[in-house]
Amino acid sequence: MQASTTHLVLIPSYNPGAVVYETVASARAQWAPVWVVVDGSTDGTAEQLQRMAAEDDGLEIIVLPHNGGKGAAVLHGVERALARGFTHVLTMDSDGQHDAAMIAHFMQTSAANPDGMVLGVPVFDDSAPSIRVKGRKISNWWANFETLGGGIGDSLFGFRVYPARVLRDVMQGSVWMRRFDFDPEAVVRLAWRGVRPVNVPTRVRYLSAEEGGVSHFNYWRDNKLLTWMHTRLFLGFVLRLPLLIWRRLAGR
């Protein structure tokens, strides 16, 4: 497999357990290069991932000394990617939820829409917790409200391709977007910059504990974080409303 010089797979990882090795191997079977940003993990996975990378030129492991959150890990990877000449990054979770078989399709879609963001729209099976499926509808509604009907298929699903430069610029201009609030806030702020969403349905599975599934989602803490995030975004939406209306009328 010839390594891409423009698009890379970026996997932020924090204490995912052994399932990360299958995730990374699956991603590498579909694409090169694949970078993993180990976000201060304490479960020993960094060492095994580094051993995998020592035998695989298409895999690179970046180990951060402290846990800064998903968004902070992605930003670190994006800044490094831009310094190395890459233009786009596909983000996916390390916990085995995302379908690596869709990587090539997402990358092709991105190449055909280089100024857009390719957003995965999850197709759930019976493994998905009902509270997660229903709860995300609230965030999706707010994300589309805050972008004046921007066409965001799913605001929370982390399997997506970003244009790297505009994502970096947006994140560097904000003190937020560093933890669980990264995915929905990034997509709204990119839409405010005129980055068009391209929605692609893709399967998602939630691994049970017996299958090695690990979840760091905390219902009360993370929903409180999302509520504060959407409060900020609503205020930003009000300030940008004239621009958003102008774009809508101009067909942009």
PDB file of C-alpha atoms in Angstrom:
ATOM      1  CA  MET A   1       0.000   0.000   0.000  1.00  0.00           C
ATOM      2  CA  GLN A   2       1.444   3.371  -1.065  1.00  0.00           C
ATOM      3  CA  ALA A   3       1.308   5.967   1.691  1.00  0.00           C
ATOM      4  CA  SER A   4      -0.766   9.084   1.045  1.00  0.00           C
ATOM      5  CA  THR A   5       1.070  12.395   1.092  1.00  0.00           C
ATOM      6  CA  THR A   6      -2.077  14.455   1.758  1.00  0.00           C
ATOM      7  CA  HIS A   7      -4.462  12.436   3.938  1.00  0.00           C
ATOM      8  CA  LEU A   8      -3.641  10.565   7.126  1.00  0.00           C
ATOM      9  CA  VAL A   9      -5.574   8.667   9.773  1.00  0.00           C
ATOM     10  CA  LEU A  10      -5.276  10.231  13.231  1.00  0.00           C
ATOM     11  CA  ILE A  11      -6.333   8.186  16.278  1.00  0.00           C
ATOM     12  CA  PRO A  12      -6.408   9.920  19.678  1.00  0.00           C
ATOM     13  CA  SER A  13      -6.127   7.296  22.405  1.00  0.00           C
ATOM     14  CA  TYR A  14      -6.582   7.375  26.163  1.00  0.00           C
ATOM     15  CA  ASN A  15      -6.583   4.153  28.212  1.00  0.00           C
ATOM     16  CA  PRO A  16      -8.506   2.106  25.622  1.00  0.00           C
ATOM     17  CA  GLY A  17      -7.212  -1.277  26.724  1.00  0.00           C
ATOM     18  CA  ALA A  18      -6.085  -4.030  24.384  1.00  0.00           C
ATOM     19  CA  VAL A  19      -8.812  -3.285  21.818  1.00  0.00           C
ATOM     20  CA  VAL A  20      -6.625  -0.438  20.519  1.00  0.00           C
ATOM     21  CA  TYR A  21      -4.248  -2.926  18.896  1.00  0.00           C
ATOM     22  CA  GLU A  22      -7.035  -4.363  16.747  1.00  0.00           C
ATOM     23  CA  THR A  23      -8.251  -0.847  15.958  1.00  0.00           C
ATOM     24  CA  VAL A  24      -4.826   0.260  14.784  1.00  0.00           C
ATOM     25  CA  ALA A  25      -4.171  -2.935  12.821  1.00  0.00           C
ATOM     26  CA  SER A  26      -7.554  -2.569  11.087  1.00  0.00           C
ATOM     27  CA  ALA A  27      -6.811   1.047  10.191  1.00  0.00           C
ATOM     28  CA  ARG A  28      -3.379   0.141   8.846  1.00  0.00           C
ATOM     29  CA  ALA A  29      -4.907  -2.596   6.679  1.00  0.00           C
ATOM     30  CA  GLN A  30      -6.929   0.137   4.967  1.00  0.00           C
ATOM     31  CA  TRP A  31      -4.619   3.153   4.899  1.00  0.00           C
ATOM     32  CA  ALA A  32      -1.151   4.612   5.310  1.00  0.00           C
ATOM     33  CA  PRO A  33      -0.040   6.540   7.176  1.00  0.00           C
ATOM     34  CA  VAL A  34      -1.795   6.015  10.497  1.00  0.00           C
ATOM     35  CA  TRP A  35      -0.806   8.103  13.497  1.00  0.00           C
ATOM     36  CA  VAL A  36      -1.836   7.373  17.084  1.00  0.00           C
ATOM     37  CA  VAL A  37      -1.671  10.162  19.652  1.00  0.00           C
ATOM     38  CA  VAL A  38      -1.425   8.500  23.061  1.00  0.00           C
ATOM     39  CA  ASP A  39      -2.969  11.086  25.368  1.00  0.00           C
ATOM     40  CA  GLY A  40      -1.219  10.352  28.649  1.00  0.00           C
ATOM     41  CA  SER A  41      -2.451   6.750  28.840  1.00  0.00           C
ATOM     42  CA  THR A  42      -1.525   4.797  31.960  1.00  0.00           C
ATOM     43  CA  ASP A  43      -2.707   1.346  30.829  1.00  0.00           C
ATOM     44  CA  GLY A  44       0.528   0.264  29.152  1.00  0.00           C
ATOM     45  CA  THR A  45      -0.820   0.509  25.611  1.00  0.00           C
ATOM     46  CA  ALA A  46       1.736   3.118  24.558  1.00  0.00           C
ATOM     47  CA  GLU A  47       4.609   0.655  24.881  1.00  0.00           C
ATOM     48  CA  GLN A  48       2.940  -2.051  22.788  1.00  0.00           C
ATOM     49  CA  LEU A  49       1.885   0.488  20.160  1.00  0.00           C
ATOM     50  CA  GLN A  50       5.484   1.676  19.913  1.00  0.00           C
ATOM     51  CA  ARG A  51       6.597  -1.922  19.374  1.00  0.00           C
ATOM     52  CA  MET A  52       4.023  -2.229  16.570  1.00  0.00           C
ATOM     53  CA  ALA A  53       5.322   0.975  14.982  1.00  0.00           C
ATOM     54  CA  ALA A  54       8.912  -0.270  15.124  1.00  0.00           C
ATOM     55  CA  GLU A  55       7.896  -2.991  12.656  1.00  0.00           C
ATOM     56  CA  ASP A  56       5.606  -0.841  10.494  1.00  0.00           C
ATOM     57  CA  ASP A  57       6.773   2.191   8.505  1.00  0.00           C
ATOM     58  CA  GLY A  58       3.155   3.251   7.973  1.00  0.00           C
ATOM     59  CA  LEU A  59       2.452   3.627  11.681  1.00  0.00           C
ATOM     60  CA  GLU A  60       3.615   6.445  13.927  1.00  0.00           C
ATOM     61  CA  ILE A  61       3.014   6.756  17.663  1.00  0.00           C
ATOM     62  CA  ILE A  62       3.042  10.128  19.412  1.00  0.00           C
ATOM     63  CA  VAL A  63       3.100   9.856  23.201  1.00  0.00           C
ATOM     64  CA  LEU A  64       1.956  12.857  25.239  1.00  0.00           C
ATOM     65  CA  PRO A  65       3.148  12.947  28.864  1.00  0.00           C
ATOM     66  CA  HIS A  66      -0.178  14.029  30.366  1.00  0.00           C
ATOM     67  CA  ASN A  67      -3.857  13.570  29.538  1.00  0.00           C
ATOM     68  CA  GLY A  68      -5.138  16.759  27.934  1.00  0.00           C
ATOM     69  CA  GLY A  69      -8.362  15.491  26.385  1.00  0.00           C
ATOM     70  CA  LYS A  70      -9.444  14.272  22.958  1.00  0.00           C
ATOM     71  CA  GLY A  71      -9.435  17.692  21.339  1.00  0.00           C
ATOM     72  CA  ALA A  72      -5.993  18.533  22.670  1.00  0.00           C
ATOM     73  CA  ALA A  73      -4.645  15.242  21.307  1.00  0.00           C
ATOM     74  CA  VAL A  74      -6.206  15.891  17.897  1.00  0.00           C
ATOM     75  CA  LEU A  75      -4.795  19.426  17.794  1.00  0.00           C
ATOM     76  CA  HIS A  76      -1.320  18.123  18.590  1.00  0.00           C
ATOM     77  CA  GLY A  77      -1.600  15.631  15.743  1.00  0.00           C
ATOM     78  CA  VAL A  78      -3.010  18.190  13.311  1.00  0.00           C
ATOM     79  CA  GLU A  79      -0.225  20.669  13.997  1.00  0.00           C
ATOM     80  CA  ARG A  80       2.351  17.964  13.393  1.00  0.00           C
ATOM     81  CA  ALA A  81       0.552  16.797  10.262  1.00  0.00           C
ATOM     82  CA  LEU A  82       0.553  20.291   8.769  1.00  0.00           C
ATOM     83  CA  ALA A  83       4.257  20.650   9.530  1.00  0.00           C
ATOM     84  CA  ARG A  84       4.818  17.449   7.542  1.00  0.00           C
ATOM     85  CA  GLY A  85       2.797  18.661   4.535  1.00  0.00           C
ATOM     86  CA  PHE A  86      -0.506  16.826   5.055  1.00  0.00           C
ATOM     87  CA  THR A  87      -3.711  18.645   4.176  1.00  0.00           C
ATOM     88  CA  HIS A  88      -6.440  16.436   5.699  1.00  0.00           C
ATOM     89  CA  VAL A  89      -6.856  14.172   8.713  1.00  0.00           C
ATOM     90  CA  LEU A  90      -9.377  11.419   9.308  1.00  0.00           C
ATOM     91  CA  THR A  91     -10.095  11.070  13.010  1.00  0.00           C
ATOM     92  CA  MET A  92     -11.366   7.838  14.499  1.00  0.00           C
ATOM     93  CA  ASP A  93     -11.696   6.534  18.043  1.00  0.00           C
ATOM     94  CA  SER A  94      -9.332   3.957  19.482  1.00  0.00           C
ATOM     95  CA  ASP A  95     -12.019   1.882  21.205  1.00  0.00           C
ATOM     96  CA  GLY A  96     -13.158  -0.225  18.255  1.00  0.00           C
ATOM     97  CA  GLN A  97     -16.483   1.535  17.661  1.00  0.00           C
ATOM     98  CA  HIS A  98     -15.667   2.840  14.196  1.00  0.00           C
ATOM     99  CA  ASP A  99     -15.616   0.793  10.994  1.00  0.00           C
ATOM    100  CA  ALA A 100     -12.089   0.928   9.578  1.00  0.00           C
ATOM    101  CA  ALA A 101     -13.346  -0.600   6.325  1.00  0.00           C
ATOM    102  CA  MET A 102     -14.878   2.821   5.553  1.00  0.00           C
ATOM    103  CA  ILE A 103     -11.580   4.705   5.699  1.00  0.00           C
ATOM    104  CA  ALA A 104     -10.793   4.566   1.990  1.00  0.00           C
ATOM    105  CA  HIS A 105     -14.326   5.670   1.066  1.00  0.00           C
ATOM    106  CA  PHE A 106     -14.127   8.639   3.426  1.00  0.00           C
ATOM    107  CA  MET A 107     -10.730   9.607   2.043  1.00  0.00           C
ATOM    108  CA  GLN A 108     -12.008   9.403  -1.532  1.00  0.00           C
ATOM    109  CA  THR A 109     -14.996  11.534  -0.598  1.00  0.00           C
ATOM    110  CA  SER A 110     -12.655  14.078   0.975  1.00  0.00           C
ATOM    111  CA  ALA A 111     -10.444  14.156  -2.119  1.00  0.00           C
ATOM    112  CA  ALA A 112     -13.548  14.926  -4.201  1.00  0.00           C
ATOM    113  CA  ASN A 113     -14.601  17.640  -1.709  1.00  0.00           C
ATOM    114  CA  PRO A 114     -11.303  19.065  -0.428  1.00  0.00           C
ATOM    115  CA  ASP A 115     -12.861  22.210   1.032  1.00  0.00           C
ATOM    116  CA  GLY A 116     -15.543  20.273   2.914  1.00  0.00           C
ATOM    117  CA  MET A 117     -15.612  18.140   6.057  1.00  0.00           C
ATOM    118  CA  VAL A 118     -16.695  14.532   5.633  1.00  0.00           C
ATOM    119  CA  LEU A 119     -18.895  13.608   8.588  1.00  0.00           C
ATOM    120  CA  GLY A 120     -19.771  10.071   9.540  1.00  0.00           C
ATOM    121  CA  VAL A 121     -23.453   9.563  10.309  1.00  0.00           C
ATOM    122  CA  PRO A 122     -23.729   6.534  12.610  1.00  0.00           C
ATOM    123  CA  VAL A 123     -25.857   3.548  11.675  1.00  0.00           C
ATOM    124  CA  PHE A 124     -26.506   1.876  15.019  1.00  0.00           C
ATOM    125  CA  ASP A 125     -27.112  -1.783  15.750  1.00  0.00           C
ATOM    126  CA  ASP A 126     -28.529  -3.429  18.863  1.00  0.00           C
ATOM    127  CA  SER A 127     -25.278  -2.883  20.763  1.00  0.00           C
ATOM    128  CA  ALA A 128     -25.883   0.873  21.011  1.00  0.00           C
ATOM    129  CA  PRO A 129     -27.116   2.070  24.436  1.00  0.00           C
ATOM    130  CA  SER A 130     -30.558   3.628  24.038  1.00  0.00           C
ATOM    131  CA  ILE A 131     -29.647   6.634  26.180  1.00  0.00           C
ATOM    132  CA  ARG A 132     -26.724   7.464  23.874  1.00  0.00           C
ATOM    133  CA  VAL A 133     -28.797   7.109  20.698  1.00  0.00           C
ATOM    134  CA  LYS A 134     -31.624   9.292  22.005  1.00  0.00           C
ATOM    135  CA  GLY A 135     -29.407  11.800  23.771  1.00  0.00           C
ATOM    136  CA  ARG A 136     -27.374  12.689  20.679  1.00  0.00           C
ATOM    137  CA  LYS A 137     -30.542  13.906  18.947  1.00  0.00           C
ATOM    138  CA  ILE A 138     -30.514  16.928  21.256  1.00  0.00           C
ATOM    139  CA  SER A 139     -26.937  17.855  20.338  1.00  0.00           C
ATOM    140  CA  ASN A 140     -27.674  17.310  16.644  1.00  0.00           C
ATOM    141  CA  TRP A 141     -30.680  19.626  16.811  1.00  0.00           C
ATOM    142  CA  TRP A 142     -28.657  22.348  18.494  1.00  0.00           C
ATOM    143  CA  ALA A 143     -25.756  21.998  16.056  1.00  0.00           C
ATOM    144  CA  ASN A 144     -28.059  22.540  13.091  1.00  0.00           C
ATOM    145  CA  PHE A 145     -29.851  25.401  14.831  1.00  0.00           C
ATOM    146  CA  GLU A 146     -26.520  27.102  15.584  1.00  0.00           C
ATOM    147  CA  THR A 147     -25.490  26.809  11.933  1.00  0.00           C
ATOM    148  CA  LEU A 148     -28.871  27.940  10.569  1.00  0.00           C
ATOM    149  CA  GLY A 149     -29.640  24.521   9.167  1.00  0.00           C
ATOM    150  CA  GLY A 150     -26.082  23.761   8.139  1.00  0.00           C
ATOM    151  CA  GLY A 151     -26.845  20.148   7.217  1.00  0.00           C
ATOM    152  CA  ILE A 152     -24.824  18.472   9.975  1.00  0.00           C
ATOM    153  CA  GLY A 153     -25.858  14.815   9.883  1.00  0.00           C
ATOM    154  CA  ASP A 154     -24.344  14.004  13.278  1.00  0.00           C
ATOM    155  CA  SER A 155     -22.519  16.360  15.609  1.00  0.00           C
ATOM    156  CA  LEU A 156     -20.998  13.807  17.990  1.00  0.00           C
ATOM    157  CA  PHE A 157     -19.700  10.983  15.809  1.00  0.00           C
ATOM    158  CA  GLY A 158     -15.906  11.177  15.752  1.00  0.00           C
ATOM    159  CA  PHE A 159     -15.287   9.313  12.484  1.00  0.00           C
ATOM    160  CA  ARG A 160     -14.762  12.170  10.028  1.00  0.00           C
ATOM    161  CA  VAL A 161     -12.263  13.885   7.718  1.00  0.00           C
ATOM    162  CA  TYR A 162     -11.243  17.476   8.437  1.00  0.00           C
ATOM    163  CA  PRO A 163      -9.348  19.969   6.290  1.00  0.00           C
ATOM    164  CA  ALA A 164      -6.394  20.280   8.618  1.00  0.00           C
ATOM    165  CA  ARG A 165      -5.437  23.931   8.240  1.00  0.00           C
ATOM    166  CA  VAL A 166      -8.850  25.419   8.964  1.00  0.00           C
ATOM    167  CA  LEU A 167      -9.351  23.019  11.884  1.00  0.00           C
ATOM    168  CA  ARG A 168      -6.045  24.110  13.388  1.00  0.00           C
ATOM    169  CA  ASP A 169      -6.877  27.784  12.917  1.00  0.00           C
ATOM    170  CA  VAL A 170     -10.280  27.373  14.565  1.00  0.00           C
ATOM    171  CA  MET A 171      -8.843  25.473  17.518  1.00  0.00           C
ATOM    172  CA  GLN A 172      -5.925  27.817  18.048  1.00  0.00           C
ATOM    173  CA  GLY A 173      -8.401  30.694  18.177  1.00  0.00           C
ATOM    174  CA  SER A 174     -10.359  29.105  21.026  1.00  0.00           C
ATOM    175  CA  VAL A 175      -9.564  28.007  24.578  1.00  0.00           C
ATOM    176  CA  TRP A 176     -12.305  25.376  24.304  1.00  0.00           C
ATOM    177  CA  MET A 177     -12.620  22.228  22.152  1.00  0.00           C
ATOM    178  CA  ARG A 178      -9.978  20.327  24.108  1.00  0.00           C
ATOM    179  CA  ARG A 179     -11.985  17.508  25.702  1.00  0.00           C
ATOM    180  CA  PHE A 180     -15.250  15.661  25.048  1.00  0.00           C
ATOM    181  CA  ASP A 181     -16.718  18.855  23.578  1.00  0.00           C
ATOM    182  CA  PHE A 182     -14.284  18.700  20.659  1.00  0.00           C
ATOM    183  CA  ASP A 183     -16.390  16.865  18.056  1.00  0.00           C
ATOM    184  CA  PRO A 184     -19.610  18.935  18.189  1.00  0.00           C
ATOM    185  CA  GLU A 185     -17.908  22.295  18.685  1.00  0.00           C
ATOM    186  CA  ALA A 186     -15.444  21.665  15.867  1.00  0.00           C
ATOM    187  CA  VAL A 187     -18.178  20.884  13.370  1.00  0.00           C
ATOM    188  CA  VAL A 188     -20.214  23.979  14.297  1.00  0.00           C
ATOM    189  CA  ARG A 189     -17.240  26.333  14.204  1.00  0.00           C
ATOM    190  CA  LEU A 190     -16.036  24.914  10.893  1.00  0.00           C
ATOM    191  CA  ALA A 191     -19.519  25.426   9.469  1.00  0.00           C
ATOM    192  CA  TRP A 192     -19.317  29.052  10.626  1.00  0.00           C
ATOM    193  CA  ARG A 193     -16.115  29.314   8.587  1.00  0.00           C
ATOM    194  CA  GLY A 194     -18.020  28.139   5.512  1.00  0.00           C
ATOM    195  CA  VAL A 195     -16.747  24.543   5.536  1.00  0.00           C
ATOM    196  CA  ARG A 196     -19.539  22.472   4.014  1.00  0.00           C
ATOM    197  CA  PRO A 197     -20.510  19.155   5.645  1.00  0.00           C
ATOM    198  CA  VAL A 198     -20.609  16.040   3.469  1.00  0.00           C
ATOM    199  CA  ASN A 199     -22.519  13.334   5.333  1.00  0.00           C
ATOM    200  CA  VAL A 200     -21.665   9.648   4.896  1.00  0.00           C
ATOM    201  CA  PRO A 201     -23.579   6.892   6.734  1.00  0.00           C
ATOM    202  CA  THR A 202     -21.349   4.328   8.425  1.00  0.00           C
ATOM    203  CA  ARG A 203     -21.807   1.508  10.887  1.00  0.00           C
ATOM    204  CA  VAL A 204     -20.899   1.834  14.548  1.00  0.00           C
ATOM    205  CA  ARG A 205     -20.727  -0.821  17.225  1.00  0.00           C
ATOM    206  CA  TYR A 206     -20.459  -0.604  20.988  1.00  0.00           C
ATOM    207  CA  LEU A 207     -18.220  -3.322  22.397  1.00  0.00           C
ATOM    208  CA  SER A 208     -19.301  -5.050  25.586  1.00  0.00           C
ATOM    209  CA  ALA A 209     -16.925  -5.367  28.531  1.00  0.00           C
ATOM    210  CA  GLU A 210     -16.413  -9.019  27.570  1.00  0.00           C
ATOM    211  CA  GLU A 211     -15.294  -7.862  24.107  1.00  0.00           C
ATOM    212  CA  GLY A 212     -12.810  -5.417  25.610  1.00  0.00           C
ATOM    213  CA  GLY A 213     -15.011  -2.357  25.354  1.00  0.00           C
ATOM    214  CA  VAL A 214     -13.947   0.627  27.460  1.00  0.00           C
ATOM    215  CA  SER A 215     -16.005   3.797  27.846  1.00  0.00           C
ATOM    216  CA  HIS A 216     -14.894   7.025  29.494  1.00  0.00           C
ATOM    217  CA  PHE A 217     -18.300   8.643  28.966  1.00  0.00           C
ATOM    218  CA  ASN A 218     -19.797  10.039  32.162  1.00  0.00           C
ATOM    219  CA  TYR A 219     -23.452  10.897  31.685  1.00  0.00           C
ATOM    220  CA  TRP A 220     -23.703  13.820  34.107  1.00  0.00           C
ATOM    221  CA  ARG A 221     -20.228  15.290  33.651  1.00  0.00           C
ATOM    222  CA  ASP A 222     -20.202  15.105  29.862  1.00  0.00           C
ATOM    223  CA  ASN A 223     -23.776  16.296  29.386  1.00  0.00           C
ATOM    224  CA  LYS A 224     -22.986  19.247  31.636  1.00  0.00           C
ATOM    225  CA  LEU A 225     -19.984  19.958  29.395  1.00  0.00           C
ATOM    226  CA  LEU A 226     -22.174  19.746  26.279  1.00  0.00           C
ATOM    227  CA  THR A 227     -24.786  22.064  27.812  1.00  0.00           C
ATOM    228  CA  TRP A 228     -22.145  24.702  28.550  1.00  0.00           C
ATOM    229  CA  MET A 229     -20.700  24.230  25.052  1.00  0.00           C
ATOM    230  CA  HIS A 230     -24.057  24.776  23.332  1.00  0.00           C
ATOM    231  CA  THR A 231     -24.667  27.845  25.514  1.00  0.00           C
ATOM    232  CA  ARG A 232     -21.413  29.338  24.203  1.00  0.00           C
ATOM    233  CA  LEU A 233     -22.234  28.345  20.655  1.00  0.00           C
ATOM    234  CA  PHE A 234     -25.714  29.854  20.857  1.00  0.00           C
ATOM    235  CA  LEU A 235     -24.196  33.199  21.862  1.00  0.00           C
ATOM    236  CA  GLY A 236     -21.749  32.901  18.979  1.00  0.00           C
ATOM    237  CA  PHE A 237     -24.622  32.034  16.662  1.00  0.00           C
ATOM    238  CA  VAL A 238     -26.489  35.213  17.626  1.00  0.00           C
ATOM    239  CA  LEU A 239     -23.417  37.320  16.843  1.00  0.00           C
ATOM    240  CA  ARG A 240     -22.923  35.586  13.485  1.00  0.00           C
ATOM    241  CA  LEU A 241     -26.581  35.460  12.473  1.00  0.00           C
ATOM    242  CA  PRO A 242     -26.383  38.263   9.863  1.00  0.00           C
ATOM    243  CA  LEU A 243     -23.442  36.514   8.152  1.00  0.00           C
ATOM    244  CA  LEU A 244     -25.187  33.139   8.217  1.00  0.00           C
ATOM    245  CA  ILE A 245     -28.352  34.644   6.740  1.00  0.00           C
ATOM    246  CA  TRP A 246     -26.316  36.347   4.003  1.00  0.00           C
ATOM    247  CA  ARG A 247     -24.604  33.070   3.134  1.00  0.00           C
ATOM    248  CA  ARG A 248     -27.940  31.286   3.007  1.00  0.00           C
ATOM    249  CA  LEU A 249     -29.437  33.905   0.694  1.00  0.00           C
ATOM    250  CA  ALA A 250     -26.301  33.844  -1.463  1.00  0.00           C
ATOM    251  CA  GLY A 251     -26.497  30.037  -1.677  1.00  0.00           C
ATOM    252  CA  ARG A 252     -23.116  29.490  -0.031  1.00  0.00           C
TER     253      ARG A 252
END
